Amino acid sequence: MSYRMMLLKKQLCKWGMLGTLLLSMACGSKVPATTAAEGRFGPEEIRREVAGSEVLKQSFVGFALYDPELDQMVVAHNADKYFVPASNTKLFTFYATLKMLGDSIPALKYVSRGDSLIFWGTGDPTFTHMDLKNTLAYDFLKNRPVKKLYYIDAPFASTPFATNWGWDDYNYYYQPERNVFPIHGNVMKFYKEEGSPFTTTPSYFKKNIVVDTAESRSKDAFVRAWRSNHVSYHPRYASGKYSTEVPFITSPEMVVTLLADTLQREVELLKAAVPDGGKVFYGLPTDTVLKRMLHVSDNLMAEQLMALNSGTLSDTLSVERAIKYVKENYLADLPDEPVWVDGSGLSSMNMFTPRSIIALLQKLMQERPKERLLPMLAVGGRPGTFRNIYQAEVPFVFGKSGTLAHVHNQSGFIMTKSGKLLLYSFMNNNYKVSTSAIRNEMVRIMTEVHNRY
């Protein structure tokens, strides 16, 4: 075994509990040596691959590759130019949450008044969430030994949709509304197995569904009305088996209605100011919510985490206030000031430079040891947004992708066969070819970095 290989195994084993993924990398897998035929793939070769790619030639491409061991940028191509980051924005939300929230999510706040419980939201997105299966706050309210539950709508300075979100995406799962007290992920879920009728969750919305045999311009089976929660069901576009989520319009009244329907007890909307002296009821571990956001690129989680972060500054929740605070207090030393608009990256008004994303990744490494940081991110070939790329017995890429129309980016960490852990940001904007072509070319180049650098 080569001396470099021994050092690599020793280094990776020191990382400890990265789960079976990195444990197998460190202690059970052999790293093939680079053959002479494969040749050198150093900084100049990587730069030529990025700048000279036929696939990327009509794209606006930014690339940064950084070696933390050497503390230097290995390759920089348009690294100082601004790009629309899409869901790479969630890396900034990740960092903000590590700096501002504690180990557990504040699920709600409350005060007791005689035989009544008065409560209000904190922005927690996990109440009766259909994928996270969180029942902590539900059980607290359901089993509270009081006669009356009163809900106060806490002040919220942000709008349901952030600046420059697509208004015509209101019907799709990835763009639920932001609010103070999300419930059921702020979506209706329609689920069907072969040979069975579809079910509706929450069941409250069943009465809002009308069968429509006419053609639908969108070709979607379920289409919500633009300004109401009425839903048209188009059987001609429905398959035999499906699971479809459609966001609903939120309001204080809708929150109270769904709470009463879900808790099976009376809940009344109290139009009053938030009382002083509220106690905090804590819910899921913060890492559980962060991991959900990063692995599947959950937009609601990202937006609501920034709302939760703002709750550490003021009783008035505001995604924008939290962003401003983080930029001024934690990100003022980035190479280029971020143009940061929302928590999720749905807005095309966000703009970051590749070298600033590298600086953010360095900050993340300062917040978390590798064994706790890397599993939080999407992992190549494993469930999540990287499940179909970088497939290997031993994972070697940990990061975050981001996609909008004519935008596809990746940023994160890559482990090379020579034993180096590198930081990278690969950004593509303004392309006309398919996103899959851009993605495949990025994967090809980064896999070469893994194999030969």
XYZ file of C-alpha atoms in Angstrom:
453
model
C 0.000 0.000 0.000
C 1.345 3.425 -0.940
C 2.230 5.978 1.721
C -0.401 8.397 0.312
C -3.041 5.661 0.528
C -2.122 4.982 4.154
C -2.475 8.688 4.937
C -5.864 8.800 3.216
C -7.192 5.863 5.199
C -5.858 7.298 8.420
C -7.438 10.702 7.661
C -10.837 9.274 6.749
C -10.943 6.900 9.702
C -10.307 9.894 11.979
C -13.519 11.456 10.669
C -15.311 8.742 12.602
C -19.087 8.540 12.434
C -19.985 9.501 8.881
C -22.256 6.469 8.907
C -21.626 3.475 6.728
C -20.978 5.742 3.739
C -17.674 7.247 4.789
C -16.761 4.326 7.018
C -16.705 2.080 3.963
C -14.743 4.741 2.072
C -12.171 4.941 4.803
C -11.741 1.377 5.864
C -13.163 -1.011 3.316
C -12.472 0.278 -0.185
C -9.330 0.290 -2.222
C -8.515 3.429 -4.158
C -7.263 2.621 -7.662
C -4.102 4.370 -8.654
C -4.194 6.727 -11.645
C -2.582 5.027 -14.648
C -0.080 6.704 -16.910
C -2.583 6.404 -19.766
C -5.091 8.491 -17.856
C -2.539 11.275 -17.562
C -2.407 14.323 -15.387
C -5.586 16.242 -14.634
C -4.231 19.306 -12.894
C -5.459 22.917 -12.715
C -4.724 23.744 -16.368
C -6.407 20.585 -17.625
C -9.481 21.222 -15.479
C -9.670 24.830 -16.652
C -9.521 23.714 -20.286
C -12.283 21.166 -19.731
C -14.565 23.802 -18.202
C -13.800 26.693 -20.557
C -13.547 24.571 -23.699
C -16.518 22.272 -23.215
C -18.647 21.926 -26.354
C -21.735 21.324 -24.207
C -21.195 24.466 -22.127
C -19.915 26.746 -24.877
C -23.118 28.801 -25.133
C -23.721 28.867 -21.363
C -22.530 31.474 -18.920
C -20.238 29.268 -16.822
C -18.605 29.920 -13.471
C -16.290 27.480 -11.756
C -14.245 27.484 -8.571
C -12.220 24.622 -7.113
C -10.526 25.164 -3.758
C -8.039 23.068 -1.801
C -8.440 23.708 1.953
C -5.244 21.819 2.745
C -3.231 24.239 0.600
C -5.574 27.128 1.435
C -5.692 28.198 -2.176
C -7.968 28.279 -5.206
C -6.954 25.527 -7.613
C -9.100 26.701 -10.534
C -11.126 29.894 -10.957
C -13.154 30.534 -14.111
C -15.534 33.508 -13.920
C -15.422 32.915 -10.175
C -15.912 36.630 -9.475
C -19.011 36.935 -11.687
C -22.562 36.877 -10.332
C -24.857 33.931 -11.146
C -28.454 33.053 -10.311
C -27.879 30.292 -7.724
C -31.353 28.651 -7.611
C -31.356 26.156 -4.724
C -27.672 26.705 -3.976
C -29.248 29.504 -1.923
C -30.195 26.823 0.611
C -26.519 26.572 1.580
C -26.803 30.155 2.839
C -30.002 29.280 4.722
C -28.174 26.272 6.179
C -25.359 28.454 7.468
C -27.748 31.116 8.797
C -29.671 28.477 10.746
C -26.504 27.020 12.265
C -25.598 30.495 13.492
C -29.022 31.614 14.733
C -31.104 28.633 15.919
C -30.409 26.194 18.698
C -30.507 22.397 18.662
C -34.321 22.196 18.526
C -36.971 23.967 16.464
C -39.293 26.310 18.429
C -42.618 24.702 17.428
C -44.954 27.278 18.950
C -45.284 29.783 21.777
C -48.054 29.884 24.366
C -49.431 31.334 27.577
C -52.028 29.889 29.933
C -54.978 32.023 31.062
C -57.282 30.267 33.498
C -58.967 27.401 31.632
C -57.611 28.554 28.255
C -54.418 28.134 26.267
C -53.406 30.967 23.955
C -50.802 30.024 21.356
C -49.184 31.390 18.198
C -46.781 30.301 15.493
C -43.022 30.631 15.233
C -42.722 29.725 11.558
C -42.069 26.009 12.244
C -42.854 24.163 8.973
C -43.180 20.681 10.492
C -46.608 20.713 12.210
C -48.351 17.527 10.935
C -45.956 17.518 7.989
C -46.827 14.542 5.787
C -43.234 13.442 5.188
C -41.508 14.251 8.486
C -44.346 12.679 10.520
C -43.941 15.163 13.352
C -46.623 14.947 16.072
C -44.897 16.742 18.959
C -46.787 20.055 18.800
C -49.925 18.211 17.693
C -49.853 16.043 20.817
C -49.182 19.104 22.966
C -52.309 20.875 21.695
C -54.466 17.781 21.345
C -53.897 16.559 24.895
C -53.685 19.900 26.683
C -56.059 19.718 29.681
C -57.777 23.038 29.048
C -61.284 23.827 27.896
C -60.394 26.303 25.163
C -57.641 26.794 22.615
C -57.116 30.280 21.201
C -54.869 30.953 18.231
C -53.245 34.363 17.665
C -51.795 35.147 14.252
C -48.318 36.456 15.085
C -46.972 39.407 13.030
C -45.457 38.334 9.704
C -43.737 40.976 7.567
C -43.019 38.708 4.589
C -45.432 37.982 1.756
C -46.705 34.462 0.898
C -44.552 34.527 -2.264
C -41.133 36.182 -2.278
C -39.964 38.728 -4.840
C -39.914 37.345 -8.382
C -41.433 33.954 -7.625
C -43.389 32.603 -10.583
C -47.060 33.454 -10.074
C -48.079 30.588 -12.391
C -46.256 28.059 -10.189
C -48.868 28.464 -7.437
C -50.344 25.040 -8.311
C -47.125 23.061 -7.876
C -45.769 21.300 -4.811
C -42.454 23.164 -4.839
C -44.016 26.599 -4.234
C -46.252 26.499 -1.133
C -47.043 29.778 0.581
C -44.983 31.131 3.476
C -46.823 31.924 6.712
C -46.528 32.007 10.503
C -48.076 28.604 11.219
C -47.668 26.095 8.360
C -49.862 23.031 8.669
C -49.599 19.818 6.604
C -46.722 21.488 4.751
C -49.246 24.020 3.390
C -50.282 21.526 0.714
C -53.204 19.265 -0.144
C -52.099 15.732 -1.006
C -53.964 13.522 -3.473
C -52.918 9.873 -3.340
C -54.063 6.901 -5.361
C -53.145 3.238 -5.636
C -54.026 1.080 -8.634
C -57.686 0.038 -8.559
C -58.594 2.356 -5.665
C -60.155 5.829 -5.494
C -57.846 8.694 -4.608
C -57.631 10.046 -1.074
C -57.340 13.683 -0.001
C -55.224 14.925 2.902
C -56.266 16.918 4.818
C -59.764 15.509 4.301
C -61.225 18.985 4.895
C -60.501 19.841 1.251
C -62.523 16.929 -0.203
C -65.572 19.174 -0.419
C -63.616 21.630 -2.583
C -62.923 19.144 -5.392
C -65.015 19.215 -8.573
C -64.631 16.727 -11.417
C -63.934 18.454 -14.715
C -64.002 16.457 -17.954
C -62.890 19.378 -20.107
C -59.339 19.757 -21.356
C -56.822 21.464 -19.093
C -54.200 23.729 -20.608
C -51.661 22.587 -18.018
C -52.445 18.885 -18.512
C -52.414 18.481 -14.724
C -54.880 16.129 -13.027
C -55.460 18.550 -10.126
C -55.682 22.286 -10.754
C -56.404 24.718 -7.942
C -58.197 27.956 -8.699
C -55.956 31.020 -8.771
C -57.632 32.873 -5.905
C -59.431 30.152 -3.959
C -58.868 26.640 -2.622
C -61.337 25.047 -5.039
C -59.745 22.272 -7.064
C -60.684 20.909 -10.488
C -59.970 17.208 -10.949
C -59.289 16.188 -14.561
C -59.528 12.357 -14.744
C -58.209 12.276 -18.311
C -54.787 13.399 -17.063
C -54.647 11.092 -14.036
C -52.614 7.892 -14.077
C -53.606 4.701 -12.289
C -51.268 5.425 -9.406
C -50.066 8.805 -8.195
C -49.136 11.049 -5.301
C -49.710 14.728 -6.077
C -49.356 17.769 -3.833
C -51.044 21.111 -4.522
C -50.455 24.166 -2.275
C -53.448 25.797 -0.641
C -54.012 29.482 0.066
C -53.131 30.258 3.666
C -54.792 32.683 6.075
C -55.289 32.932 9.855
C -58.822 31.621 9.360
C -57.565 28.649 7.335
C -54.986 27.835 10.014
C -57.695 27.763 12.685
C -60.036 25.695 10.509
C -57.385 23.092 9.765
C -56.210 23.004 13.376
C -59.744 22.296 14.576
C -60.229 19.688 11.854
C -56.923 17.976 12.650
C -57.035 18.201 16.452
C -60.745 17.315 16.598
C -61.316 20.004 19.163
C -62.463 23.611 19.022
C -59.890 26.268 18.193
C -60.836 29.932 18.102
C -59.050 32.779 16.318
C -58.194 35.507 18.807
C -57.525 38.859 17.179
C -55.128 40.346 19.687
C -51.488 41.267 20.108
C -49.039 38.541 21.031
C -48.929 38.408 24.865
C -45.766 39.040 26.832
C -44.114 36.187 28.688
C -44.843 33.458 26.163
C -43.298 30.043 26.771
C -41.670 28.092 23.966
C -42.674 24.542 23.108
C -39.831 22.879 21.212
C -40.292 20.366 18.414
C -37.969 18.405 16.156
C -34.170 18.624 16.250
C -32.987 21.426 13.999
C -30.722 19.003 12.115
C -33.761 16.918 11.105
C -35.309 19.916 9.376
C -32.007 21.057 7.847
C -31.332 17.600 6.455
C -34.811 17.465 4.900
C -34.221 20.882 3.321
C -30.823 19.927 1.895
C -31.449 16.324 0.808
C -34.669 16.879 -1.158
C -34.325 20.657 -1.674
C -37.518 21.414 0.254
C -38.456 25.036 -0.469
C -40.965 25.439 2.362
C -38.391 24.222 4.891
C -35.889 26.775 3.602
C -38.281 29.724 3.713
C -39.660 28.851 7.114
C -36.203 28.284 8.588
C -35.359 31.866 7.695
C -38.626 32.955 9.328
C -37.645 30.960 12.423
C -34.235 32.619 12.384
C -35.897 36.033 12.346
C -37.823 35.040 15.467
C -34.559 35.215 17.414
C -34.433 38.933 16.570
C -38.024 40.076 16.969
C -41.610 38.915 17.602
C -42.362 39.998 14.040
C -41.256 37.228 11.695
C -39.543 38.326 8.494
C -37.442 36.317 6.051
C -35.971 39.557 4.738
C -34.967 40.786 8.207
C -33.141 37.513 8.895
C -31.288 37.735 5.560
C -30.228 41.305 6.270
C -28.993 40.348 9.744
C -26.962 37.379 8.491
C -25.368 39.419 5.697
C -24.331 42.172 8.095
C -23.182 40.012 10.997
C -21.874 36.755 9.497
C -21.229 37.292 5.780
C -19.720 40.759 5.582
C -16.313 39.220 4.824
C -17.377 37.291 1.706
C -15.404 38.207 -1.435
C -18.565 39.578 -3.084
C -21.705 40.844 -1.372
C -24.559 38.354 -1.919
C -27.718 39.544 -3.619
C -29.937 37.429 -1.380
C -33.730 37.638 -1.651
C -35.323 34.455 -0.254
C -34.508 31.330 1.722
C -35.083 28.715 -0.967
C -33.643 30.101 -4.192
C -36.976 30.144 -6.049
C -36.379 33.797 -6.880
C -34.236 34.565 -9.920
C -33.324 37.835 -8.175
C -30.772 35.985 -6.006
C -27.195 36.325 -7.223
C -23.975 34.863 -5.778
C -20.464 34.419 -7.137
C -18.715 31.020 -7.188
C -15.880 32.325 -5.028
C -18.339 33.592 -2.406
C -19.960 30.141 -2.311
C -16.498 28.646 -1.732
C -16.038 31.084 1.163
C -19.419 30.003 2.551
C -18.403 26.336 2.340
C -15.291 27.221 4.326
C -17.484 28.838 6.959
C -19.602 25.684 7.119
C -16.448 23.661 7.776
C -15.715 25.975 10.698
C -19.197 25.354 12.145
C -19.237 21.583 11.848
C -16.631 18.811 11.797
C -16.657 16.848 8.525
C -18.320 13.804 10.049
C -21.344 15.930 10.968
C -21.308 18.317 8.010
C -21.061 16.072 4.950
C -24.029 13.753 5.723
C -26.264 16.828 6.011
C -25.797 17.482 2.286
C -27.067 15.576 -0.736
C -24.826 12.545 -1.293
C -23.896 11.180 -4.706
C -25.868 8.046 -5.593
C -27.938 8.118 -2.400
C -31.592 9.167 -1.823
C -32.056 12.863 -2.455
C -31.345 15.238 -5.315
C -27.998 13.525 -6.097
C -29.496 10.021 -6.236
C -29.037 9.613 -10.014
C -25.601 11.191 -10.327
C -22.124 10.391 -9.016
C -23.235 6.817 -8.451
C -20.500 4.770 -6.850
C -20.110 2.093 -4.214
C -18.261 4.646 -2.129
C -19.771 8.163 -2.258
C -17.380 10.935 -3.235
C -19.582 14.027 -3.723
C -21.534 15.854 -1.009
C -23.314 19.037 -1.980
C -26.330 20.956 -3.199
C -27.752 21.367 -6.667
C -29.938 24.202 -7.899
C -32.217 24.360 -10.924
C -34.505 26.980 -12.453
C -35.334 27.678 -16.091
C -31.967 28.012 -17.896
C -30.116 27.640 -14.574
C -28.323 24.600 -13.176
C -25.631 24.684 -10.489
C -23.793 22.438 -8.048
C -21.717 23.386 -5.035
C -20.210 21.303 -2.282
C -17.373 18.923 -1.461
C -15.625 16.284 -3.558
C -13.244 13.596 -2.378
C -10.516 12.649 -4.855
C -8.949 9.232 -5.180
C -5.619 10.790 -4.226
C -7.041 11.606 -0.797
C -7.911 15.290 -1.084
C -11.150 16.869 0.051
C -11.855 19.791 -2.285
C -14.526 22.496 -2.268
C -16.234 23.346 -5.555
C -18.870 25.576 -7.102
C -19.958 24.888 -10.684
C -22.554 27.363 -11.975
C -24.359 27.454 -15.323
C -26.783 30.194 -16.388
C -28.408 31.279 -19.657
C -28.185 28.013 -21.572
C -30.531 26.807 -24.292
C -29.690 23.088 -24.277
C -31.431 20.662 -21.930
C -30.662 20.767 -18.229
C -29.796 17.067 -18.372
C -27.056 17.819 -20.913
C -25.609 20.500 -18.617
C -25.865 18.196 -15.606
C -24.182 15.283 -17.387
C -21.299 17.489 -18.491
C -20.788 18.813 -14.964
C -20.831 15.265 -13.614
C -18.332 14.154 -16.267
C -15.874 16.927 -15.393
C -16.234 16.538 -11.627
C -15.861 12.763 -11.882
C -12.601 13.332 -13.745
C -11.510 15.586 -10.871
C -12.368 12.759 -8.476
C -10.523 10.139 -10.500
C -7.442 11.988 -11.624
C -6.678 15.092 -9.556
